[in-house]
Amino acid sequence: MKSIYLDYAATTPVDLSVIKKMQPFFDTIFGNPSEIHKWGAKASEGIKNARSQISQALNCNPTEITYTSCATESINLSHKGLIEAFSHPNHPIPPNLPHIITSSIEHKAVLETCKHLEKLGWAKVTYLPVDEYGLVSVAEVEKAITPQTTLISLMYVNNEVGTIQPIAEIGKLLKTKYPKIYFHTDATQALPYLDCDVKKLNVDLLSFTGHKIYAPKGIGGLYIKSGVPVIRQQDGGSQENNLRAGTESVPLIVGLGQAVELVIKNRAKESSRLKALQKNLISQLVIVPGIQLTGPKTNRAPHIASFIVKDVEGEAMMLLLSDLGIAVSTGSACNSQILTSSHVLEAMGIKAEDSHGSLRLSLGKDTTKQDIEYAISCVKKVVLNLRKMSPVFDEEENALSEVEGLH
Ligand code: PLP
């Protein structure tokens, strides 16, 4: 049976060159990087090299990179660390509570962190609406700014629908008109496909993770612009420039550095290759009656194609496609255990009963033209079969059974 993985937005396999680079750091170069003997120094060099690879990719100083365990931890460190800094003696609390602006379609890592800060009474949060394509309006961002606004946090690429937010435009606005506001972007889905030059984006904080870019799970990073006040959230030793205590996971850090270098090297070519595959996938699925694209038609990340399939449950599609050897997702992977409607689709104005039929196919380095053709025919077959079982399905109105090769 075929085995076609189309869930790269959930996670990616580790690249062989990444495994190879990590290998010696498990056994030969195993020293504790905090020790100054030869064993420690060699491990420390691995960390330093990876920091240099990452800082080149983001166009920042190596000292501005902090290793974490994942994007969720990076976001927690960024937001909690920054807001806590405003109660530090060096950073007096503004007359009122610090104010955070974010969007209603952020990953839960951002939304739950913001809610936690609200619950603690440390910050006030504005959750901006988005349009039908999942886009935040720059004018709405500016309108929401108050004298207490301390942090603006917006994702670069949405993980469910692939919408690209105008991060550079917002960054420029903030730098020129509101230079005291700190700007964070969650670049988890953007790093392999979009320019993440922190100077061009004008961001102060940028979060990313290894397992979406062909590095292992359990490693992530946070760019913190020099001078941005962030208080560490994990106390203990003085690792990571005193920002994240605990012995560093040297092999995973080395793997992250290699993976970042690799995705940046292949970015332009891979983006246009996936864009062509995505275009074919979208154009062939939206002609099926009752299948509708979610997110923008153009200006979307090249690896995410997402749809609403009417009168069909996303979970049922996902399981039947899995039986045919295809991995897809319904909504975001983090939601797939819970049968609730997606907060992203809801914010885009999609009705709950329709969002239950959401389907995301996400592409990556091993996706071929043949994979996409096979996936298209399987999606059509699965949708037809499920609709035949659906009590609300009206066969006369549905022309899907006439699509060639589906019987
Ligand atoms: N932000 C976005 C946009 C994501 O897609 C994800 C993962 O799905 C995360 C944050 C969380 O990443 P991690 O699993 O590395 O914490």
Coordinates of C-alpha atoms and ligand atoms in Angstrom, one line a residue:
M1 CA 0.0 0.0 0.0
K2 CA 1.1 3.5 -0.7
S3 CA 2.4 5.7 2.2
I4 CA 2.0 9.4 1.5
Y5 CA 2.6 11.8 4.3
L6 CA 0.8 15.1 3.9
D7 CA 0.9 16.4 7.4
Y8 CA 4.2 18.4 7.4
A9 CA 2.6 21.3 9.2
A10 CA 2.1 19.0 12.2
T11 CA 5.6 17.7 12.2
T12 CA 8.4 16.6 9.8
P13 CA 10.8 13.7 9.7
V14 CA 14.3 14.4 10.7
D15 CA 16.6 14.9 7.7
L16 CA 19.4 12.4 7.3
S17 CA 22.1 15.1 7.2
V18 CA 20.7 16.4 10.6
I19 CA 20.9 12.9 12.1
K20 CA 24.5 12.5 10.8
K21 CA 25.5 15.9 12.3
M22 CA 24.0 15.0 15.6
Q23 CA 25.4 11.5 15.9
P24 CA 28.8 12.2 17.4
F25 CA 27.2 14.4 20.1
F26 CA 25.4 11.4 21.6
D27 CA 28.5 9.4 22.4
T28 CA 31.9 10.8 21.3
I29 CA 31.3 14.4 22.1
F30 CA 29.1 13.9 25.2
G31 CA 30.7 16.4 27.7
N32 CA 28.7 18.9 29.7
P33 CA 29.1 22.2 27.9
S34 CA 29.4 24.1 31.2
E35 CA 32.6 22.3 32.0
I36 CA 35.9 23.9 30.9
H37 CA 37.8 20.7 30.2
K38 CA 38.3 19.3 26.7
W39 CA 35.1 17.3 26.7
G40 CA 33.0 20.2 27.8
A41 CA 34.8 22.6 25.4
K42 CA 34.0 20.3 22.4
A43 CA 30.3 20.1 23.3
S44 CA 30.3 23.9 23.8
E45 CA 31.7 24.4 20.4
G46 CA 28.8 22.4 18.9
I47 CA 26.4 24.7 20.6
K48 CA 28.3 27.8 19.4
N49 CA 28.4 26.6 15.8
A50 CA 24.6 26.0 15.8
R51 CA 24.0 29.4 17.2
S52 CA 26.1 30.9 14.4
Q53 CA 24.1 28.9 11.8
I54 CA 20.8 30.1 13.3
S55 CA 21.9 33.7 13.7
Q56 CA 23.0 33.9 10.1
A57 CA 19.6 32.6 9.0
L58 CA 17.8 35.3 11.1
N59 CA 20.4 38.0 10.4
C60 CA 21.0 38.6 14.1
N61 CA 23.9 38.4 16.6
P62 CA 24.5 34.8 17.9
T63 CA 24.0 36.1 21.5
E64 CA 20.5 37.0 20.6
I65 CA 19.5 33.3 20.2
T66 CA 18.2 31.4 23.2
Y67 CA 17.6 27.6 22.9
T68 CA 14.4 26.2 24.3
S69 CA 12.6 22.9 24.1
C70 CA 9.9 23.9 21.5
A71 CA 8.1 26.9 20.1
T72 CA 5.6 26.8 22.9
E73 CA 8.4 27.3 25.5
S74 CA 9.9 30.1 23.4
I75 CA 6.5 31.9 23.4
N76 CA 6.0 31.4 27.1
L77 CA 9.5 32.7 27.8
S78 CA 9.0 35.7 25.5
H79 CA 5.6 36.8 26.8
K80 CA 5.8 35.9 30.5
G81 CA 9.4 37.0 30.6
L82 CA 8.7 40.4 29.0
I83 CA 5.6 41.2 31.0
E84 CA 7.4 40.1 34.3
A85 CA 10.2 42.5 33.4
F86 CA 7.7 45.4 33.8
S87 CA 7.4 44.6 37.5
H88 CA 11.2 44.5 37.9
P89 CA 12.8 47.5 39.7
N90 CA 14.6 48.5 36.5
H91 CA 11.4 48.6 34.5
P92 CA 8.7 50.4 36.4
I93 CA 5.1 49.3 35.9
P94 CA 3.3 51.7 33.6
P95 CA 0.4 53.7 35.2
N96 CA -1.9 50.9 34.2
L97 CA -1.5 47.2 33.4
P98 CA 0.8 46.3 30.5
H99 CA -1.4 45.7 27.4
I100 CA -0.8 42.9 24.9
I101 CA -2.3 42.9 21.4
T102 CA -2.6 39.6 19.6
S103 CA -5.0 38.0 17.1
S104 CA -7.8 35.5 17.6
I105 CA -6.2 32.9 15.3
E106 CA -2.9 32.5 17.1
H107 CA -1.7 29.0 18.1
K108 CA -2.8 28.0 21.6
A109 CA 0.8 28.6 22.8
V110 CA 0.2 32.3 22.4
L111 CA -3.5 32.4 23.3
E112 CA -3.1 30.3 26.5
T113 CA 0.0 32.3 27.6
C114 CA -1.9 35.5 27.1
K115 CA -4.9 34.2 29.0
H116 CA -2.6 33.1 31.9
L117 CA -1.1 36.6 32.1
E118 CA -4.7 38.0 32.2
K119 CA -5.7 35.5 34.9
L120 CA -2.7 36.5 37.0
G121 CA -3.7 40.1 36.6
W122 CA -0.4 41.0 35.0
A123 CA -1.7 42.1 31.7
K124 CA -4.7 43.2 29.7
V125 CA -5.1 41.5 26.3
T126 CA -6.8 42.5 23.1
Y127 CA -7.6 39.7 20.7
L128 CA -7.9 41.2 17.2
P129 CA -10.5 39.8 14.8
V130 CA -9.5 38.6 11.3
D131 CA -11.2 38.7 8.0
E132 CA -12.7 35.8 6.1
Y133 CA -9.2 34.8 4.8
G134 CA -7.7 34.9 8.3
L135 CA -5.9 38.2 7.7
V136 CA -5.2 40.7 10.4
S137 CA -5.7 44.4 9.3
V138 CA -2.8 46.7 9.9
A139 CA -5.2 49.5 10.6
E140 CA -6.9 47.4 13.3
V141 CA -3.6 46.8 14.9
E142 CA -2.8 50.5 15.1
K143 CA -6.4 51.3 16.3
A144 CA -5.9 48.8 19.2
I145 CA -2.7 50.5 20.5
T146 CA -3.0 52.3 23.8
P147 CA -0.3 54.1 25.9
Q148 CA 0.0 50.9 27.9
T149 CA 0.6 48.6 25.0
T150 CA 3.8 46.7 25.8
L151 CA 3.7 43.7 23.4
I152 CA 2.2 42.9 20.1
S153 CA 2.3 39.2 19.2
L154 CA 1.2 38.0 15.7
M155 CA 1.9 34.8 13.9
Y156 CA 3.8 35.0 10.6
V157 CA 1.9 32.0 9.0
N158 CA -1.2 30.4 10.4
N159 CA -0.8 26.7 10.9
E160 CA -4.4 25.7 10.0
V161 CA -5.1 27.8 6.9
G162 CA -1.7 29.1 5.8
T163 CA -2.5 32.8 5.8
I164 CA 0.6 35.0 5.8
Q165 CA 0.3 38.1 8.1
P166 CA 1.9 41.4 7.0
I167 CA 4.6 41.1 9.7
A168 CA 7.1 43.4 7.9
E169 CA 4.5 46.1 7.4
I170 CA 3.4 46.0 11.0
G171 CA 7.1 45.9 12.1
K172 CA 7.8 49.0 10.1
L173 CA 4.8 50.9 11.5
L174 CA 5.8 50.1 15.1
K175 CA 9.4 51.0 14.5
T176 CA 8.6 54.4 13.0
K177 CA 5.5 55.4 15.1
Y178 CA 5.6 53.3 18.3
P179 CA 9.2 52.3 19.0
K180 CA 8.5 51.5 22.7
I181 CA 6.2 48.6 21.8
Y182 CA 7.9 45.2 21.6
F183 CA 6.9 43.1 18.6
H184 CA 6.9 39.2 18.7
T185 CA 6.2 36.9 15.8
D186 CA 5.5 33.2 16.0
A187 CA 7.5 32.1 12.9
T188 CA 7.0 28.3 13.6
Q189 CA 5.4 27.7 10.2
A190 CA 7.2 30.4 8.3
L191 CA 10.9 29.7 8.8
P192 CA 11.2 27.1 6.0
Y193 CA 9.4 29.1 3.4
L194 CA 9.5 32.9 4.1
D195 CA 12.3 35.4 4.8
C196 CA 12.7 35.5 8.6
D197 CA 15.4 38.3 8.6
V198 CA 14.6 40.0 11.9
K199 CA 15.9 43.3 10.7
K200 CA 13.7 43.3 7.6
L201 CA 10.7 42.3 9.7
N202 CA 11.5 44.7 12.5
V203 CA 10.7 42.2 15.2
D204 CA 12.1 42.2 18.7
L205 CA 11.2 38.6 19.5
L206 CA 10.8 35.6 17.1
S207 CA 9.9 32.0 18.1
F208 CA 10.6 28.9 16.1
T209 CA 10.8 25.1 16.6
G210 CA 12.9 22.2 15.3
H211 CA 10.3 19.6 14.5
K212 CA 8.7 21.6 11.7
I213 CA 12.0 22.0 9.9
Y214 CA 13.4 18.5 9.7
A215 CA 15.1 18.7 13.1
P216 CA 14.1 16.5 16.1
K217 CA 11.2 17.2 18.5
G218 CA 12.3 18.7 21.8
I219 CA 14.3 21.6 20.5
G220 CA 13.3 25.2 19.7
G221 CA 14.6 28.7 19.8
L222 CA 13.8 32.3 20.6
Y223 CA 15.4 35.4 19.1
I224 CA 15.5 38.2 21.7
K225 CA 16.8 41.5 20.3
S226 CA 19.6 42.8 22.4
G227 CA 18.3 45.1 25.1
V228 CA 14.8 43.6 25.2
P229 CA 14.0 42.9 28.9
V230 CA 13.1 39.3 29.3
I231 CA 13.1 37.6 32.8
R232 CA 13.9 33.9 32.7
Q233 CA 11.1 31.6 33.5
Q234 CA 13.1 28.5 34.4
D235 CA 15.4 29.1 37.4
G236 CA 18.7 27.3 38.2
G237 CA 22.1 27.5 36.5
S238 CA 23.3 30.3 34.3
Q239 CA 23.0 28.5 31.0
E240 CA 21.8 30.3 27.9
N241 CA 23.1 33.7 29.0
N242 CA 21.1 33.2 32.2
L243 CA 17.9 33.0 30.3
R244 CA 17.1 29.3 30.5
A245 CA 18.6 27.2 33.2
G246 CA 19.4 23.5 32.7
T247 CA 22.1 21.5 30.9
E248 CA 21.7 22.1 27.2
S249 CA 20.6 19.2 24.9
V250 CA 23.7 19.4 22.8
P251 CA 22.8 16.8 20.1
L252 CA 19.4 18.5 19.6
I253 CA 20.9 21.9 19.4
V254 CA 23.4 20.8 16.8
G255 CA 20.6 19.2 14.9
L256 CA 18.6 22.4 15.0
G257 CA 21.5 24.4 13.6
Q258 CA 22.0 22.0 10.7
A259 CA 18.2 21.9 10.0
V260 CA 18.0 25.7 9.9
E261 CA 20.9 26.0 7.6
L262 CA 19.4 23.4 5.3
V263 CA 15.9 24.9 5.1
I264 CA 17.4 28.4 4.4
K265 CA 19.6 27.0 1.6
N266 CA 16.7 25.2 -0.1
R267 CA 14.0 27.8 0.7
A268 CA 13.6 29.6 -2.6
K269 CA 13.6 26.4 -4.7
E270 CA 11.4 24.4 -2.3
S271 CA 8.9 27.3 -2.0
S272 CA 8.3 27.5 -5.7
R273 CA 8.2 23.7 -6.1
L274 CA 5.6 23.4 -3.4
K275 CA 3.7 26.3 -4.7
A276 CA 3.2 24.5 -8.0
L277 CA 2.1 21.3 -6.2
Q278 CA -0.3 23.3 -3.9
K279 CA -1.8 25.1 -6.9
N280 CA -2.6 21.8 -8.6
L281 CA -4.0 20.3 -5.4
I282 CA -6.3 23.3 -4.7
S283 CA -7.5 23.7 -8.3
Q284 CA -8.5 20.1 -8.5
L285 CA -10.3 19.9 -5.2
V286 CA -12.2 23.2 -5.3
I287 CA -14.1 22.0 -8.4
V288 CA -15.6 19.2 -6.4
P289 CA -19.1 20.3 -5.3
G290 CA -19.2 21.2 -1.6
I291 CA -15.4 21.6 -1.2
Q292 CA -14.3 25.1 -0.5
L293 CA -10.8 26.5 0.1
T294 CA -10.1 28.1 3.5
G295 CA -7.6 30.9 3.8
P296 CA -6.5 33.2 0.9
K297 CA -6.4 32.1 -2.8
T298 CA -3.0 33.8 -3.2
N299 CA -0.4 35.0 -0.7
R300 CA -0.6 31.8 1.4
A301 CA 2.3 29.7 2.7
P302 CA 3.3 27.2 -0.1
H303 CA 3.0 24.1 2.2
I304 CA -0.6 24.4 3.5
A305 CA -3.8 23.6 1.5
S306 CA -6.9 23.6 3.7
F307 CA -10.5 23.0 2.9
I308 CA -14.1 22.8 4.2
V309 CA -15.9 19.7 2.9
K310 CA -19.6 20.0 3.4
D311 CA -21.7 17.2 5.0
V312 CA -18.7 15.2 6.0
E313 CA -16.8 14.9 9.3
G314 CA -13.1 15.8 9.3
E315 CA -12.2 12.9 11.6
A316 CA -13.9 10.4 9.3
M317 CA -12.0 11.7 6.2
M318 CA -8.8 11.6 8.1
L319 CA -9.2 8.0 9.2
L320 CA -10.4 6.8 5.8
L321 CA -7.5 8.6 4.1
S322 CA -5.2 7.0 6.6
D323 CA -6.5 3.6 5.6
L324 CA -5.6 4.5 2.0
G325 CA -2.1 5.3 3.1
I326 CA -2.4 9.1 3.3
A327 CA -1.7 11.3 6.4
V328 CA -3.7 14.5 6.5
S329 CA -5.1 16.6 9.4
T330 CA -8.4 18.1 10.4
G331 CA -7.8 21.5 11.8
S332 CA -4.5 21.6 13.8
A333 CA -2.8 18.5 15.1
C334 CA -3.1 19.8 18.6
N335 CA -6.9 19.8 18.3
S336 CA -7.2 16.4 16.7
Q337 CA -7.9 14.6 20.0
I338 CA -10.8 16.9 20.9
L339 CA -14.0 17.2 18.9
T340 CA -14.4 21.0 19.2
S341 CA -14.6 23.4 16.3
S342 CA -11.5 25.2 15.3
H343 CA -11.0 28.7 16.9
V344 CA -9.3 29.7 13.7
L345 CA -12.1 28.8 11.3
E346 CA -14.6 30.3 13.8
A347 CA -12.7 33.6 13.8
M348 CA -12.8 33.6 10.0
G349 CA -16.6 33.4 10.2
I350 CA -17.0 29.7 9.2
K351 CA -20.0 28.1 10.9
A352 CA -19.2 25.4 13.5
E353 CA -21.1 22.7 11.5
D354 CA -19.0 23.4 8.4
S355 CA -15.7 23.6 10.3
H356 CA -16.2 20.0 11.5
G357 CA -15.5 19.1 7.8
S358 CA -12.2 20.8 7.7
L359 CA -9.3 19.1 6.0
R360 CA -5.7 20.2 5.8
L361 CA -3.1 18.7 3.5
S362 CA 0.4 20.0 4.2
L363 CA 3.3 19.4 1.9
G364 CA 7.1 19.0 2.4
K365 CA 10.4 17.9 1.0
D366 CA 9.4 14.4 0.0
T367 CA 6.1 15.4 -1.6
T368 CA 5.9 14.6 -5.3
K369 CA 3.5 15.3 -8.2
Q370 CA 2.4 11.7 -8.1
D371 CA 1.6 11.9 -4.4
I372 CA -0.6 14.9 -5.0
E373 CA -2.4 13.2 -7.9
Y374 CA -3.0 10.1 -5.7
A375 CA -4.2 12.2 -2.8
I376 CA -6.6 14.1 -5.0
S377 CA -8.2 10.9 -6.3
C378 CA -8.4 9.5 -2.7
V379 CA -10.0 12.6 -1.2
K380 CA -12.6 12.6 -3.9
K381 CA -13.3 8.9 -3.3
V382 CA -13.5 9.2 0.4
V383 CA -15.8 12.3 0.2
L384 CA -18.1 10.5 -2.1
N385 CA -18.3 7.4 0.1
L386 CA -18.9 9.4 3.3
R387 CA -21.5 11.5 1.6
K388 CA -23.4 8.4 0.5
M389 CA -23.7 7.5 4.2
S390 CA -24.6 10.9 5.3
P391 CA -28.3 11.5 6.2
V392 CA -28.1 15.1 5.0
F393 CA -26.5 14.3 1.6
D394 CA -28.7 15.1 -1.4
E395 CA -27.4 12.9 -4.3
E396 CA -29.3 14.7 -6.9
E397 CA -27.7 18.0 -6.0
N398 CA -24.3 16.5 -5.9
A399 CA -22.3 16.0 -9.1
L400 CA -19.4 14.4 -7.4
S401 CA -20.3 10.9 -8.5
E402 CA -19.9 12.0 -12.1
V403 CA -16.3 12.9 -11.5
E404 CA -14.3 10.6 -13.7
G405 CA -12.8 7.4 -12.1
L406 CA -14.6 7.5 -8.9
H407 CA -16.5 4.3 -9.0
Ligands
PLP1 N1 3.0 27.9 16.7 C1 2.6 27.4 15.6 C2 2.1 28.3 14.5 C3 2.5 26.0 15.4 O1 2.1 25.5 14.2 C4 2.9 25.2 16.5 C5 2.8 23.7 16.4 O2 1.9 23.2 15.8 C6 3.4 25.8 17.6 C7 3.4 27.2 17.7 C8 3.9 25.0 18.8 O3 5.1 24.4 18.4 P1 5.8 23.3 19.4 O4 5.1 22.0 19.2 O5 7.2 23.2 18.9 O6 5.7 23.9 20.8

